[in-house]
Every structure is written in structure tokens, then in C-alpha cells.
mmCIF file of C-alpha atoms and ligand atoms in Angstrom:
data_model
loop_
_atom_site.group_PDB
_atom_site.id
_atom_site.type_symbol
_atom_site.label_atom_id
_atom_site.label_comp_id
_atom_site.label_asym_id
_atom_site.label_seq_id
_atom_site.Cartn_x
_atom_site.Cartn_y
_atom_site.Cartn_z
ATOM 1 C CA UNK A 1 78.851 121.825 51.095
ATOM 2 C CA UNK A 2 75.101 121.449 51.548
ATOM 3 C CA UNK A 3 72.423 119.150 50.210
ATOM 4 C CA UNK A 4 70.556 121.546 47.922
ATOM 5 C CA UNK A 5 70.556 120.409 44.308
ATOM 6 C CA UNK A 6 71.516 116.845 45.237
ATOM 7 C CA UNK A 7 69.415 113.837 44.266
ATOM 8 C CA UNK A 8 67.751 112.177 47.250
ATOM 9 C CA UNK A 9 65.201 109.358 47.403
ATOM 10 C CA UNK A 10 63.011 107.840 50.122
ATOM 11 C CA UNK A 11 62.855 104.068 50.585
ATOM 12 C CA UNK A 12 61.982 101.552 53.304
ATOM 13 C CA UNK A 13 63.555 98.591 55.078
ATOM 14 C CA UNK A 14 63.676 95.294 53.150
ATOM 15 C CA UNK A 15 60.444 93.822 54.541
ATOM 16 C CA UNK A 16 58.166 96.828 54.890
ATOM 17 C CA UNK A 17 54.475 96.457 55.705
ATOM 18 C CA UNK A 18 51.756 99.006 54.938
ATOM 19 C CA UNK A 19 52.570 101.076 58.073
ATOM 20 C CA UNK A 20 56.136 101.692 56.901
ATOM 21 C CA UNK A 21 55.067 102.287 53.304
ATOM 22 C CA UNK A 22 52.519 104.869 54.539
ATOM 23 C CA UNK A 23 55.158 106.541 56.702
ATOM 24 C CA UNK A 24 57.589 106.592 53.752
ATOM 25 C CA UNK A 25 54.872 108.237 51.616
ATOM 26 C CA UNK A 26 54.215 110.831 54.339
ATOM 27 C CA UNK A 27 57.929 111.664 54.572
ATOM 28 C CA UNK A 28 58.134 111.783 50.779
ATOM 29 C CA UNK A 29 55.198 114.254 50.684
ATOM 30 C CA UNK A 30 56.660 116.395 53.521
ATOM 31 C CA UNK A 31 60.095 116.644 51.947
ATOM 32 C CA UNK A 32 59.224 116.578 48.253
ATOM 33 C CA UNK A 33 61.659 113.658 47.901
ATOM 34 C CA UNK A 34 60.315 110.804 45.682
ATOM 35 C CA UNK A 35 59.836 107.302 47.144
ATOM 36 C CA UNK A 36 61.284 104.305 45.354
ATOM 37 C CA UNK A 37 60.581 100.605 46.108
ATOM 38 C CA UNK A 38 63.289 98.790 48.043
ATOM 39 C CA UNK A 39 62.792 95.575 45.987
ATOM 40 C CA UNK A 40 65.252 93.547 48.036
ATOM 41 C CA UNK A 41 68.163 95.769 46.975
ATOM 42 C CA UNK A 42 71.005 96.930 49.223
ATOM 43 C CA UNK A 43 71.238 100.671 49.964
ATOM 44 C CA UNK A 44 74.441 100.791 47.927
ATOM 45 C CA UNK A 45 72.664 99.142 44.976
ATOM 46 C CA UNK A 46 69.796 101.653 45.221
ATOM 47 C CA UNK A 47 72.175 104.617 45.310
ATOM 48 C CA UNK A 48 73.948 103.213 42.226
ATOM 49 C CA UNK A 49 70.801 102.250 40.316
ATOM 50 C CA UNK A 50 69.144 105.673 40.666
ATOM 51 C CA UNK A 51 72.439 107.599 40.574
ATOM 52 C CA UNK A 52 71.292 109.171 43.850
ATOM 53 C CA UNK A 53 73.448 111.152 46.293
ATOM 54 C CA UNK A 54 71.480 110.111 49.359
ATOM 55 C CA UNK A 55 68.621 108.035 50.719
ATOM 56 C CA UNK A 56 66.076 108.552 53.472
ATOM 57 C CA UNK A 57 65.492 105.040 54.817
ATOM 58 C CA UNK A 58 62.267 104.337 56.726
ATOM 59 C CA UNK A 59 62.676 101.428 59.136
ATOM 60 C CA UNK A 60 60.485 100.304 62.034
ATOM 61 C CA UNK A 61 63.128 101.294 64.596
ATOM 62 C CA UNK A 62 64.264 104.584 63.083
ATOM 63 C CA UNK A 63 64.187 106.791 60.042
ATOM 64 C CA UNK A 64 67.608 107.872 58.841
ATOM 65 C CA UNK A 65 69.368 109.633 56.004
ATOM 66 C CA UNK A 66 72.542 108.231 54.488
ATOM 67 C CA UNK A 67 74.798 109.325 51.673
ATOM 68 C CA UNK A 68 76.721 106.056 51.903
ATOM 69 C CA UNK A 69 79.154 107.365 54.518
ATOM 70 C CA UNK A 70 77.376 109.392 57.238
ATOM 71 C CA UNK A 71 74.023 108.531 58.794
ATOM 72 C CA UNK A 72 71.739 111.233 60.155
ATOM 73 C CA UNK A 73 68.834 110.325 62.454
ATOM 74 C CA UNK A 74 67.048 111.943 65.376
ATOM 75 C CA UNK A 75 68.317 111.327 68.890
ATOM 76 C CA UNK A 76 68.056 113.621 71.894
ATOM 77 C CA UNK A 77 71.834 113.550 72.450
ATOM 78 C CA UNK A 78 73.092 115.617 75.369
ATOM 79 C CA UNK A 79 69.674 117.193 75.921
ATOM 80 C CA UNK A 80 68.681 114.301 78.214
ATOM 81 C CA UNK A 81 71.767 114.796 80.383
ATOM 82 C CA UNK A 82 71.208 118.554 80.477
ATOM 83 C CA UNK A 83 67.615 118.016 81.635
ATOM 84 C CA UNK A 84 68.817 115.647 84.382
ATOM 85 C CA UNK A 85 71.254 118.348 85.559
ATOM 86 C CA UNK A 86 68.555 121.063 85.449
ATOM 87 C CA UNK A 87 66.300 118.790 87.536
ATOM 88 C CA UNK A 88 69.091 118.602 90.113
ATOM 89 C CA UNK A 89 69.127 122.412 90.242
ATOM 90 C CA UNK A 90 72.335 122.802 88.209
ATOM 91 C CA UNK A 91 72.935 125.709 85.837
ATOM 92 C CA UNK A 92 72.487 125.265 82.069
ATOM 93 C CA UNK A 93 74.443 127.887 80.089
ATOM 94 C CA UNK A 94 71.838 128.241 77.334
ATOM 95 C CA UNK A 95 68.888 128.485 79.744
ATOM 96 C CA UNK A 96 70.800 131.053 81.827
ATOM 97 C CA UNK A 97 71.595 133.084 78.681
ATOM 98 C CA UNK A 98 67.886 132.977 77.758
ATOM 99 C CA UNK A 99 66.834 133.726 81.375
ATOM 100 C CA UNK A 100 64.105 131.225 80.500
ATOM 101 C CA UNK A 101 61.142 130.638 82.815
ATOM 102 C CA UNK A 102 58.142 128.253 82.819
ATOM 103 C CA UNK A 103 55.283 129.492 80.639
ATOM 104 C CA UNK A 104 57.478 131.483 78.238
ATOM 105 C CA UNK A 105 57.524 131.261 74.445
ATOM 106 C CA UNK A 106 60.717 130.441 72.531
ATOM 107 C CA UNK A 107 61.325 130.712 68.794
ATOM 108 C CA UNK A 108 64.243 128.421 67.935
ATOM 109 C CA UNK A 109 65.277 129.667 64.478
ATOM 110 C CA UNK A 110 67.829 126.892 63.854
ATOM 111 C CA UNK A 111 66.265 123.629 65.034
ATOM 112 C CA UNK A 112 68.907 121.140 63.777
ATOM 113 C CA UNK A 113 68.646 117.984 65.886
ATOM 114 C CA UNK A 114 66.328 119.833 68.256
ATOM 115 C CA UNK A 115 68.515 119.264 71.313
ATOM 116 C CA UNK A 116 68.449 122.907 72.448
ATOM 117 C CA UNK A 117 64.718 123.136 71.632
ATOM 118 C CA UNK A 118 64.122 120.064 73.807
ATOM 119 C CA UNK A 119 65.893 121.600 76.811
ATOM 120 C CA UNK A 120 63.976 124.859 76.260
ATOM 121 C CA UNK A 121 60.690 122.926 76.022
ATOM 122 C CA UNK A 122 61.431 121.128 79.309
ATOM 123 C CA UNK A 123 62.046 124.463 81.063
ATOM 124 C CA UNK A 124 59.088 126.352 79.547
ATOM 125 C CA UNK A 125 56.836 123.417 80.498
ATOM 126 C CA UNK A 126 53.278 122.669 79.511
ATOM 127 C CA UNK A 127 52.182 126.307 79.684
ATOM 128 C CA UNK A 128 55.056 127.458 77.488
ATOM 129 C CA UNK A 129 55.670 127.078 73.783
ATOM 130 C CA UNK A 130 58.654 126.206 71.595
ATOM 131 C CA UNK A 131 58.477 126.605 67.828
ATOM 132 C CA UNK A 132 61.481 125.234 65.927
ATOM 133 C CA UNK A 133 62.291 126.487 62.429
ATOM 134 C CA UNK A 134 64.454 124.377 60.126
ATOM 135 C CA UNK A 135 65.112 125.210 56.477
ATOM 136 C CA UNK A 136 66.414 121.766 55.456
ATOM 137 C CA UNK A 137 63.319 119.673 54.567
ATOM 138 C CA UNK A 138 65.002 116.329 55.331
ATOM 139 C CA UNK A 139 66.301 117.509 58.721
ATOM 140 C CA UNK A 140 62.879 118.991 59.593
ATOM 141 C CA UNK A 141 61.013 115.789 58.601
ATOM 142 C CA UNK A 142 63.378 113.384 60.406
ATOM 143 C CA UNK A 143 63.486 115.452 63.588
ATOM 144 C CA UNK A 144 59.683 115.971 63.535
ATOM 145 C CA UNK A 145 59.177 112.204 63.215
ATOM 146 C CA UNK A 146 61.766 111.529 65.940
ATOM 147 C CA UNK A 147 60.239 114.054 68.345
ATOM 148 C CA UNK A 148 56.804 112.442 67.869
ATOM 149 C CA UNK A 149 57.875 108.820 68.256
ATOM 150 C CA UNK A 150 61.086 108.584 70.351
ATOM 151 C CA UNK A 151 60.249 106.641 73.499
ATOM 152 C CA UNK A 152 63.563 105.610 75.095
ATOM 153 C CA UNK A 153 63.478 108.390 77.694
ATOM 154 C CA UNK A 154 61.614 109.551 80.776
ATOM 155 C CA UNK A 155 58.020 110.762 80.617
ATOM 156 C CA UNK A 156 59.146 114.353 81.255
ATOM 157 C CA UNK A 157 61.577 114.240 78.293
ATOM 158 C CA UNK A 158 59.012 112.600 76.004
ATOM 159 C CA UNK A 159 56.333 115.163 76.921
ATOM 160 C CA UNK A 160 58.804 117.991 76.309
ATOM 161 C CA UNK A 161 59.599 116.549 72.835
ATOM 162 C CA UNK A 162 55.951 116.123 71.870
ATOM 163 C CA UNK A 163 55.157 119.753 72.779
ATOM 164 C CA UNK A 164 57.709 121.185 70.295
ATOM 165 C CA UNK A 165 56.159 122.474 67.095
ATOM 166 C CA UNK A 166 58.379 122.133 64.015
ATOM 167 C CA UNK A 167 58.072 124.163 60.849
ATOM 168 C CA UNK A 168 60.181 123.664 57.742
ATOM 169 C CA UNK A 169 60.972 127.256 56.805
ATOM 170 C CA UNK A 170 63.721 129.818 56.347
ATOM 171 C CA UNK A 171 63.893 131.816 59.575
ATOM 172 C CA UNK A 172 64.499 135.018 57.548
ATOM 173 C CA UNK A 173 61.034 134.675 55.993
ATOM 174 C CA UNK A 174 59.271 133.788 59.258
ATOM 175 C CA UNK A 175 61.011 136.508 61.288
ATOM 176 C CA UNK A 176 60.044 139.119 58.693
ATOM 177 C CA UNK A 177 56.393 137.997 58.833
ATOM 178 C CA UNK A 178 55.869 137.765 62.616
ATOM 179 C CA UNK A 179 54.424 140.653 64.650
ATOM 180 C CA UNK A 180 56.783 142.463 67.068
ATOM 181 C CA UNK A 181 57.269 140.926 70.546
ATOM 182 C CA UNK A 182 55.671 137.580 69.570
ATOM 183 C CA UNK A 183 58.179 135.338 71.406
ATOM 184 C CA UNK A 184 59.880 135.946 74.749
ATOM 185 C CA UNK A 185 63.181 134.592 73.431
ATOM 186 C CA UNK A 186 64.417 134.246 69.856
ATOM 187 C CA UNK A 187 67.300 131.772 69.643
ATOM 188 C CA UNK A 188 69.812 131.259 66.831
ATOM 189 C CA UNK A 189 72.460 128.537 66.668
ATOM 190 C CA UNK A 190 73.788 128.650 63.098
ATOM 191 C CA UNK A 191 76.265 126.094 61.749
ATOM 192 C CA UNK A 192 79.755 126.929 63.020
ATOM 193 C CA UNK A 193 82.161 127.625 60.198
ATOM 194 C CA UNK A 194 84.800 125.747 62.203
ATOM 195 C CA UNK A 195 83.140 122.548 63.521
ATOM 196 C CA UNK A 196 83.710 121.187 67.010
ATOM 197 C CA UNK A 197 85.024 117.661 66.405
ATOM 198 C CA UNK A 198 83.358 116.266 69.556
ATOM 199 C CA UNK A 199 79.811 116.944 68.372
ATOM 200 C CA UNK A 200 79.065 113.794 66.330
ATOM 201 C CA UNK A 201 75.335 114.660 66.085
ATOM 202 C CA UNK A 202 76.073 117.977 64.426
ATOM 203 C CA UNK A 203 78.746 116.388 62.223
ATOM 204 C CA UNK A 204 76.178 113.949 60.784
ATOM 205 C CA UNK A 205 73.894 116.937 60.140
ATOM 206 C CA UNK A 206 76.543 118.869 58.211
ATOM 207 C CA UNK A 207 75.858 117.470 54.704
ATOM 208 C CA UNK A 208 72.136 118.257 55.005
ATOM 209 C CA UNK A 209 72.296 121.589 56.824
ATOM 210 C CA UNK A 210 71.835 125.157 55.647
ATOM 211 C CA UNK A 211 75.264 126.775 56.061
ATOM 212 C CA UNK A 212 74.375 130.386 55.257
ATOM 213 C CA UNK A 213 76.039 132.679 57.778
ATOM 214 C CA UNK A 214 74.095 134.762 60.268
ATOM 215 C CA UNK A 215 73.849 138.431 59.267
ATOM 216 C CA UNK A 216 73.053 141.614 61.166
ATOM 217 C CA UNK A 217 69.823 141.864 59.102
ATOM 218 C CA UNK A 218 68.648 138.574 60.647
ATOM 219 C CA UNK A 219 69.575 139.588 64.206
ATOM 220 C CA UNK A 220 67.703 142.894 63.691
ATOM 221 C CA UNK A 221 64.612 140.959 62.533
ATOM 222 C CA UNK A 222 65.001 138.622 65.530
ATOM 223 C CA UNK A 223 65.186 141.548 67.961
ATOM 224 C CA UNK A 224 61.935 142.951 66.579
ATOM 225 C CA UNK A 225 60.183 139.581 67.134
ATOM 226 C CA UNK A 226 61.657 139.056 70.646
ATOM 227 C CA UNK A 227 59.819 140.425 73.677
ATOM 228 C CA UNK A 228 62.768 139.909 76.042
ATOM 229 C CA UNK A 229 65.961 138.969 74.229
ATOM 230 C CA UNK A 230 67.774 137.369 71.302
ATOM 231 C CA UNK A 231 70.345 134.688 72.139
ATOM 232 C CA UNK A 232 72.952 133.484 69.639
ATOM 233 C CA UNK A 233 75.273 130.509 70.195
ATOM 234 C CA UNK A 234 78.762 130.542 68.736
ATOM 235 C CA UNK A 235 82.285 129.279 69.252
ATOM 236 C CA UNK A 236 83.919 131.248 72.080
ATOM 237 C CA UNK A 237 87.088 132.035 70.134
ATOM 238 C CA UNK A 238 85.264 133.174 66.971
ATOM 239 C CA UNK A 239 84.676 136.837 66.096
ATOM 240 C CA UNK A 240 81.166 136.413 64.753
ATOM 241 C CA UNK A 241 79.288 137.531 67.867
ATOM 242 C CA UNK A 242 81.381 140.688 68.268
ATOM 243 C CA UNK A 243 81.124 141.408 64.510
ATOM 244 C CA UNK A 244 77.335 141.179 64.862
ATOM 245 C CA UNK A 245 77.365 143.759 67.667
ATOM 246 C CA UNK A 246 76.871 141.444 70.665
ATOM 247 C CA UNK A 247 78.662 143.068 73.580
ATOM 248 C CA UNK A 248 77.107 140.830 76.231
ATOM 249 C CA UNK A 249 78.592 137.296 76.108
ATOM 250 C CA UNK A 250 77.985 134.432 78.552
ATOM 251 C CA UNK A 251 78.971 130.758 78.852
ATOM 252 C CA UNK A 252 81.259 128.672 81.037
ATOM 253 C CA UNK A 253 84.817 130.058 81.141
ATOM 254 C CA UNK A 254 86.217 126.657 80.117
ATOM 255 C CA UNK A 255 83.484 125.961 77.558
ATOM 256 C CA UNK A 256 84.287 126.253 73.835
ATOM 257 C CA UNK A 257 80.800 127.738 73.413
ATOM 258 C CA UNK A 258 79.642 131.309 74.073
ATOM 259 C CA UNK A 259 76.179 132.845 74.018
ATOM 260 C CA UNK A 260 75.673 136.385 72.754
ATOM 261 C CA UNK A 261 72.671 138.249 74.138
ATOM 262 C CA UNK A 262 70.792 141.228 72.719
ATOM 263 C CA UNK A 263 68.327 142.640 75.251
ATOM 264 C CA UNK A 264 65.072 144.162 74.036
ATOM 265 C CA UNK A 265 64.894 147.012 76.523
HETATM 266 C C1 SAM B 301 74.039 124.032 64.471
HETATM 267 S S1 SAM B 301 72.504 123.426 63.899
HETATM 268 C C2 SAM B 301 71.461 123.722 65.290
HETATM 269 C C3 SAM B 301 71.606 122.705 66.355
HETATM 270 C C4 SAM B 301 70.514 122.809 67.398
HETATM 271 N N1 SAM B 301 70.636 123.997 68.204
HETATM 272 C C5 SAM B 301 70.466 121.583 68.285
HETATM 273 O O1 SAM B 301 70.468 121.719 69.508
HETATM 274 O O2 SAM B 301 70.407 120.462 67.740
HETATM 275 C C6 SAM B 301 71.930 124.669 62.806
HETATM 276 C C7 SAM B 301 70.649 124.289 62.058
HETATM 277 O O3 SAM B 301 70.027 125.478 61.574
HETATM 278 C C8 SAM B 301 69.552 125.262 60.261
HETATM 279 N N2 SAM B 301 69.463 126.574 59.588
HETATM 280 C C9 SAM B 301 70.495 127.336 59.141
HETATM 281 N N3 SAM B 301 70.044 128.455 58.541
HETATM 282 C C10 SAM B 301 68.687 128.422 58.644
HETATM 283 C C11 SAM B 301 67.640 129.303 58.208
HETATM 284 N N4 SAM B 301 67.904 130.414 57.544
HETATM 285 N N5 SAM B 301 66.373 128.984 58.518
HETATM 286 C C12 SAM B 301 66.085 127.828 59.198
HETATM 287 N N6 SAM B 301 67.035 126.935 59.588
HETATM 288 C C13 SAM B 301 68.317 127.228 59.327
HETATM 289 C C14 SAM B 301 70.581 124.323 59.653
HETATM 290 O O4 SAM B 301 70.058 123.627 58.531
HETATM 291 C C15 SAM B 301 70.907 123.419 60.834
HETATM 292 O O5 SAM B 301 70.065 122.294 60.849
#
């Protein structure tokens, strides 16, 4: 199931001042989702009154989406821990699969919560560049806002977040339009058809996410745009990477995750 075709509205917390109303209007304009006044009503009452399937709620502390059961909001999740480990000199499976170095350019075609993009941005540093593409307008808007404003982390993590550029777009369209060799690494982490139960961040993203499967046409477009390599994340026991022609797989032997690599040369 995905969110396309569902009725979503933007609203604010109960006592919203002009700052929150302005932010709600900005998010409404970015997503194309209309804003409705909160008028002292509960979220349940709003959902019922407008016969809506979901609400984007703009509060001072956070901006979140809810459909009445799950809540989706930006948080850096395991990225912070991964950055701590990288700082200690430990290996990160994704960074190793990307062979990523400071100053390089990464195109993250499936931004999601932006956790992988954040780790990539930390490694590429201030002379590098990470562009994240996300086709779900609500996910793109909430993660963009979160990346700009989240401040419960170290300076290095915050700077890495702020450097990430986020574009709400279908990666098929962008990949087809970019010149060859424009990014050192093109990264794809599509929704797994069989979800990992442990990943609560991704589970809250599921109702909003684009679930279209990765095709060999997309990986061919990605390889054209990559200067060095294309990296695709998938479940280790799935067949998708082999079906897509990835012969080179990496990842921890005990990890449920594998990374497929297509080298440019
Ligand atoms: C598994 S999540 C990515 C998680 C991400 N790597 C992270 O660290 O948070 C996949 C994301 O890719 C998005 N997506 C899927 N197909 C897409 C497409 N064609 N263009 C852009 N984004 C897409 C989904 O909406 C979803 O948010």
C-alpha cells in the first residue's frame, strides 16, 4: 500500500503562533497538501471531520505525519551511532561498498529518512556533496525540515545534515536527465518487499513510501550517471540483486543486509 490517492491535510498544534502557521503554509506549498485550521480539535476529530486518511501536524518540537496509527517524523536513527563508529576508525558496510572518500559526490536516489545520506555526507565532508532524491512529497518535506532544524546531536552530525540537498523527484526522471559521470557514487536503497521488523523508522515510512520495485532499466541509468560505481542495498537472502545482474555483493556475513556493486570501469 502507498499514500498516493489518499486524502492528506496539514494542520498545526493547538496553540500555534505565526511562526508555526507560516511553517505549516510552507509545508503545504511544498507538498501540495492543503492546510486546515486546528480550531481546538483533536487529531482524531480532524481526521473524521474532513474524512482525511492522514495529517501532517506542525508542532514547535517536531513536524510529523499520522494516519491515526503510525507516526512518521525525521530522526537521524542509527546514523549517529554509525558516525561515532566511523570516527573511531571502525568499518561501515555501506561506506565500504561505496569506497567513499572525502570530497566525493553521492547521488542518493532513495532518500527515505536520510540516514544513509547523513552517513555519506559525514564521510564526504564539506568539500563533498550529497543530493537525496525522494519521490514521496510528504517524506521529502518532513526530512528536509528535519535535516535543517534537528539540533540534538553533535556539531559534526548537524553540519553533515545541513549540507545534504533534498529534491522531491522520481529518480528515474532525474537519472535520465543527468549527464554521464556526474556523481562518483549512485546509491539505491528501495523499499524491501519483505520488511525487517527491527527497523521501526522504515516501518513508520512504509505507508508514505514509493514501493515500486527497482528495475534493470533504472540500474542501467544509474551506471551511466555514476563515475565510479552504483551501490544497491537489499536483504541478503533476497534474489533481487542477483536478478538485477549484481555479481559483486558485500556486507557483514552475519548482517541481514547486502550491498550489490556495479563498477563503472
Ligand atoms: C528504504 S527507504 C530508504 C531509506 C534510506 N536509505 C535511509 O537511510 O533512511 C526507500 C525510499 O525511497 C523512496 N523511493 C522509492 N522509489 C523512488 C523513486 N523512484 N524515486 C525517488 N524515491 C523513491 C521511497 O519513497 C522511500 O522513502
